[in-house]
XYZ file of C-alpha atoms in Angstrom:
340
model
C 0.210 0.028 0.257
C 1.395 3.360 -0.467
C 1.462 6.086 1.792
C -1.509 9.202 1.866
C 1.865 11.848 0.769
C 2.237 9.906 -2.298
C 0.601 9.538 -6.004
C -1.246 6.756 -6.430
C -1.699 4.566 -9.644
C -4.832 2.965 -10.727
C -6.812 2.201 -14.346
C -10.698 2.866 -14.977
C -12.621 -0.311 -15.884
C -13.533 2.273 -19.407
C -9.933 1.042 -20.838
C -11.532 -2.461 -20.870
C -14.750 -1.622 -23.355
C -13.595 -3.667 -25.883
C -12.914 -7.118 -24.155
C -16.447 -6.429 -21.860
C -18.117 -5.155 -24.910
C -17.204 -8.652 -26.799
C -17.462 -10.724 -23.624
C -13.816 -11.685 -24.010
C -13.944 -10.775 -20.010
C -16.112 -10.863 -16.986
C -15.937 -7.647 -15.125
C -13.853 -10.462 -12.635
C -11.832 -11.274 -14.900
C -10.701 -7.698 -15.576
C -10.433 -6.946 -12.181
C -8.182 -10.443 -11.966
C -6.452 -8.525 -14.824
C -5.782 -5.208 -13.491
C -4.232 -7.351 -10.127
C -1.802 -8.826 -12.459
C -1.173 -5.762 -14.334
C -0.416 -4.029 -10.924
C -3.309 -1.486 -11.241
C -4.813 -1.946 -8.264
C -6.823 1.664 -7.469
C -10.316 0.715 -9.879
C -12.551 2.933 -10.836
C -16.146 1.122 -12.103
C -18.712 2.851 -14.582
C -21.780 1.774 -12.845
C -23.847 2.165 -15.948
C -21.514 0.305 -18.405
C -20.827 -3.145 -16.098
C -23.185 -3.369 -12.967
C -26.656 -4.741 -14.081
C -29.702 -2.672 -13.271
C -27.709 0.438 -11.940
C -28.412 2.609 -10.503
C -30.081 0.049 -8.039
C -27.395 -1.981 -7.122
C -28.360 -5.569 -5.408
C -26.941 -5.999 -2.027
C -25.617 -9.436 -3.640
C -23.500 -7.530 -6.102
C -22.144 -5.322 -3.072
C -21.113 -8.414 -1.436
C -19.197 -9.607 -4.222
C -17.750 -6.011 -5.310
C -16.090 -6.131 -1.877
C -14.640 -10.134 -2.135
C -13.108 -9.376 -5.445
C -11.142 -6.979 -3.910
C -10.389 -8.542 -1.175
C -9.133 -11.498 -2.876
C -7.279 -9.691 -5.546
C -5.550 -7.236 -3.428
C -8.070 -3.878 -5.106
C -9.052 0.005 -4.013
C -11.655 1.415 -4.865
C -11.839 4.572 -5.942
C -13.775 6.414 -8.094
C -17.122 5.636 -9.537
C -18.327 7.729 -12.577
C -21.343 8.635 -13.211
C -23.790 9.662 -16.167
C -27.005 11.837 -16.173
C -29.789 10.313 -18.664
C -30.891 14.087 -19.250
C -33.879 12.663 -21.646
C -34.879 9.889 -19.556
C -38.653 11.311 -19.708
C -40.243 11.894 -23.010
C -40.937 15.576 -24.304
C -38.274 17.225 -21.810
C -35.165 17.303 -19.616
C -34.758 16.127 -16.004
C -35.593 19.042 -13.586
C -33.098 20.831 -11.697
C -34.569 18.455 -8.706
C -34.385 15.776 -10.439
C -30.869 16.293 -11.306
C -29.993 16.246 -7.745
C -32.195 13.280 -6.886
C -30.110 11.495 -9.216
C -26.634 12.692 -8.460
C -27.519 11.570 -4.901
C -28.471 8.369 -5.826
C -24.986 7.789 -7.273
C -23.393 9.142 -4.026
C -24.760 6.469 -1.833
C -24.047 4.070 -4.548
C -19.878 4.772 -4.381
C -20.248 4.725 -0.681
C -21.789 0.950 -0.577
C -18.935 0.228 -3.540
C -16.369 1.666 -1.181
C -15.781 4.398 -3.887
C -14.759 8.310 -2.186
C -15.227 10.288 -5.215
C -17.009 10.184 -8.580
C -16.106 11.304 -11.780
C -18.623 13.681 -12.666
C -19.966 14.139 -16.065
C -19.050 17.340 -17.746
C -21.804 19.474 -18.018
C -23.261 19.650 -14.359
C -24.086 23.094 -13.339
C -22.352 24.824 -10.415
C -25.750 24.774 -8.817
C -26.427 21.106 -8.583
C -22.755 20.526 -7.334
C -23.716 23.851 -4.523
C -26.811 21.688 -3.542
C -25.537 18.387 -3.574
C -22.321 19.688 -1.386
C -24.219 18.060 1.998
C -25.178 14.707 0.774
C -21.010 14.042 -0.431
C -19.644 15.317 2.817
C -22.410 12.806 4.823
C -20.852 10.154 3.067
C -17.548 11.191 2.674
C -17.672 11.812 -1.543
C -15.915 13.956 -2.946
C -18.243 14.865 -6.808
C -14.957 15.875 -9.033
C -16.595 17.354 -12.263
C -14.581 16.243 -15.247
C -12.243 18.751 -17.443
C -12.553 17.085 -20.907
C -11.751 17.953 -24.543
C -12.559 20.308 -25.940
C -12.942 22.394 -22.584
C -10.173 23.406 -20.310
C -9.467 24.593 -17.279
C -10.287 28.183 -18.794
C -13.071 27.277 -20.513
C -16.221 29.605 -19.469
C -18.008 26.683 -17.386
C -15.154 25.326 -15.569
C -14.225 29.272 -14.210
C -17.749 29.354 -13.060
C -17.380 25.986 -11.278
C -13.955 27.192 -9.414
C -15.605 30.527 -8.493
C -18.291 28.396 -6.950
C -15.285 26.130 -5.513
C -13.833 28.995 -3.577
C -16.843 30.408 -1.980
C -18.692 27.054 -0.772
C -15.051 26.072 0.470
C -16.536 22.083 0.243
C -13.171 20.031 0.608
C -15.787 17.138 -1.351
C -15.925 19.348 -4.426
C -13.647 19.787 -7.568
C -12.465 18.127 -10.239
C -11.225 15.519 -12.367
C -8.407 16.508 -14.953
C -8.566 14.442 -18.355
C -4.927 14.310 -19.606
C -6.296 14.359 -22.927
C -6.612 18.254 -22.927
C -3.005 18.079 -23.369
C -2.840 15.985 -26.847
C 0.177 17.630 -28.538
C 0.157 15.569 -31.443
C -2.896 14.208 -33.044
C -2.935 10.204 -32.498
C -1.759 8.486 -35.677
C -4.085 6.063 -35.192
C -6.621 8.662 -35.478
C -5.575 9.804 -39.006
C -4.921 5.896 -40.454
C -8.496 5.307 -39.090
C -9.565 8.369 -41.512
C -7.361 6.838 -44.144
C -9.625 3.587 -43.547
C -12.536 5.714 -43.910
C -11.048 6.483 -47.506
C -9.692 10.591 -46.972
C -7.298 11.051 -49.023
C -3.881 10.995 -47.747
C -3.146 15.425 -48.525
C -6.371 15.433 -46.343
C -5.220 13.364 -43.959
C -1.602 15.189 -43.648
C -3.051 18.705 -44.127
C -4.756 17.327 -40.882
C -1.593 16.288 -38.565
C 0.706 18.915 -39.679
C -2.215 22.399 -38.802
C -3.344 20.511 -35.361
C 0.570 19.866 -34.157
C 1.255 23.591 -35.197
C -1.987 24.662 -33.706
C -3.380 26.424 -36.896
C -6.089 23.813 -37.433
C -9.622 26.325 -36.911
C -12.182 24.381 -34.841
C -15.669 24.256 -36.620
C -17.012 27.684 -35.877
C -13.506 29.024 -36.644
C -11.820 30.721 -40.021
C -7.777 30.429 -40.131
C -5.483 32.837 -40.620
C -5.864 32.800 -44.142
C -9.712 33.048 -44.388
C -10.690 29.483 -44.966
C -12.826 27.574 -42.631
C -11.750 24.091 -42.047
C -14.528 22.968 -43.784
C -13.424 25.113 -46.988
C -9.763 23.491 -46.455
C -11.140 20.108 -46.479
C -13.086 20.884 -49.788
C -10.106 22.764 -51.875
C -8.536 19.216 -50.850
C -10.972 17.252 -53.011
C -12.505 16.178 -49.274
C -16.274 14.362 -49.189
C -19.212 15.815 -46.596
C -17.375 12.650 -44.464
C -13.578 13.758 -44.730
C -15.672 17.263 -43.591
C -17.236 15.234 -40.584
C -13.911 13.102 -39.437
C -11.641 16.606 -39.812
C -14.384 18.038 -37.002
C -13.537 14.773 -34.620
C -9.833 15.451 -34.555
C -10.722 19.770 -33.659
C -11.992 17.730 -30.197
C -8.590 17.144 -29.113
C -6.878 19.685 -27.697
C -3.444 20.629 -26.227
C -3.317 23.115 -23.180
C -0.338 23.967 -21.253
C 0.226 21.332 -17.782
C 1.847 24.335 -16.210
C -1.634 26.027 -15.823
C -2.789 22.970 -13.799
C -0.468 24.624 -11.026
C -2.836 27.513 -10.330
C -6.022 25.411 -9.427
C -3.979 22.615 -7.832
C -6.185 23.002 -5.248
C -9.679 22.092 -6.822
C -7.940 19.009 -8.240
C -9.247 15.486 -6.615
C -8.558 13.239 -9.575
C -6.723 12.485 -13.014
C -8.149 10.257 -15.823
C -4.447 9.522 -17.263
C -5.670 9.346 -20.905
C -4.021 7.955 -23.301
C -4.519 6.315 -27.334
C -1.381 5.001 -28.195
C 1.796 3.108 -25.672
C 4.905 2.598 -27.739
C 7.171 -0.238 -26.702
C 9.461 2.608 -25.044
C 7.084 3.300 -22.658
C 6.301 6.574 -24.131
C 2.860 7.689 -25.154
C 2.201 9.312 -29.537
C 0.594 12.147 -28.786
C 0.090 13.144 -25.048
C 3.440 14.147 -23.576
C 3.330 12.690 -19.824
C 6.978 13.530 -19.516
C 5.910 17.160 -19.521
C 2.484 16.702 -17.529
C 3.815 14.016 -14.473
C 6.618 16.349 -13.013
C 4.166 19.430 -13.182
C 1.587 17.037 -10.962
C 4.370 16.178 -8.398
C 6.099 20.101 -8.386
C 2.261 20.826 -7.435
C 2.162 18.193 -4.349
C -1.179 16.139 -5.708
C -1.799 12.635 -3.774
C -4.843 11.098 -5.441
C -4.166 8.544 -8.195
C -3.535 8.842 -11.272
C -5.892 6.182 -12.961
C -5.013 4.731 -16.716
C -7.921 5.336 -19.310
C -7.075 3.395 -22.572
C -9.202 5.025 -25.220
C -7.344 3.847 -28.762
C -9.279 0.832 -28.849
C -12.461 2.606 -30.696
C -9.817 3.681 -33.565
C -8.759 0.900 -33.880
C -11.024 -1.782 -33.174
C -12.274 -1.914 -37.277
C -9.665 -3.590 -38.406
C -7.111 -4.939 -35.818
C -7.173 -6.808 -32.842
C -7.579 -4.942 -29.074
C -5.425 -5.621 -26.579
C -6.081 -3.208 -24.132
C -4.509 -5.141 -21.051
C -0.988 -4.838 -22.652
C -1.742 -1.308 -23.710
C -2.913 -0.675 -19.743
C 0.046 -2.480 -19.002
C 2.471 -0.229 -20.901
C 1.254 2.914 -19.615
C 1.545 1.475 -15.731
C 5.286 0.663 -16.214
C 5.392 4.448 -17.653
C 3.564 5.683 -14.917
C 5.918 4.054 -12.072
C 8.846 4.522 -14.104
C 7.941 8.547 -13.717
C 6.453 7.871 -10.240
C 8.494 5.919 -8.821
C 6.538 4.080 -6.839
C 4.570 1.651 -5.961
C 0.764 1.581 -6.627
C -1.910 1.284 -4.040
């Protein structure tokens, strides 16, 4: 076990979505895999892996804690979602959203998780109303900062104002390291090529992204052309414009901005798309990020989150455990510490 003053390593079970969806591995087999690759801090997505969620049977709770003990794992985080369109003809009211997340808080407590990854776009007023419930159940609500937003985006700034006013230790952020994607993942453009995109367009997207000159769907580049115009000029199709827009969802922010907000950061999704054999990630510069996290005095979890699977499974076999293991070794090398 790690002491409380060190950064801890874990994994989001979302990393194994391919194996779980294809029924190649059961939940218990995935947990056994986590133990084998020494990723012992566990983050689970209730809607994905707990049958009947948010109604969790007592038998599952007992089984879950049995697995934690059997495989020497630590429950860390429950990921929640809001079913905004649950009711025909309308979206959830604020009271209904508060009630829904309150159930998640109780469920996290039952699972032994002291943290909930809150889906992006939950309003500050809702989290403020939930603070007393979170404190009662010793669960921290950590809203996910996820591309294309970053800590300087409008919602995040309104949340920071609320955090500083309310001063609840049970409110904060989960930072998805995908907001530090410095190079466009090559598995993304490779998928675009398999979808029929012309190599010239794929190369333009790579070069423009990597030099921070790729316009967003709503903006105009310095030369006066929109992204769609640039794609069409290179012989692209409507589908290529759609694919190009997918590339603009990724962003690169300055990792050192983390230091300005570290008191509000409760958790990290250590996102990765492609681990290389030399224990580096192709597009996300962990050599720039982890030292900043250490400098900021963070003592929570870095949970591996593999999302390269969706970009390759049309043409290649997905091996999520191998990718997560490479990622865990990389983080261990940087942190120079054992896992949870």
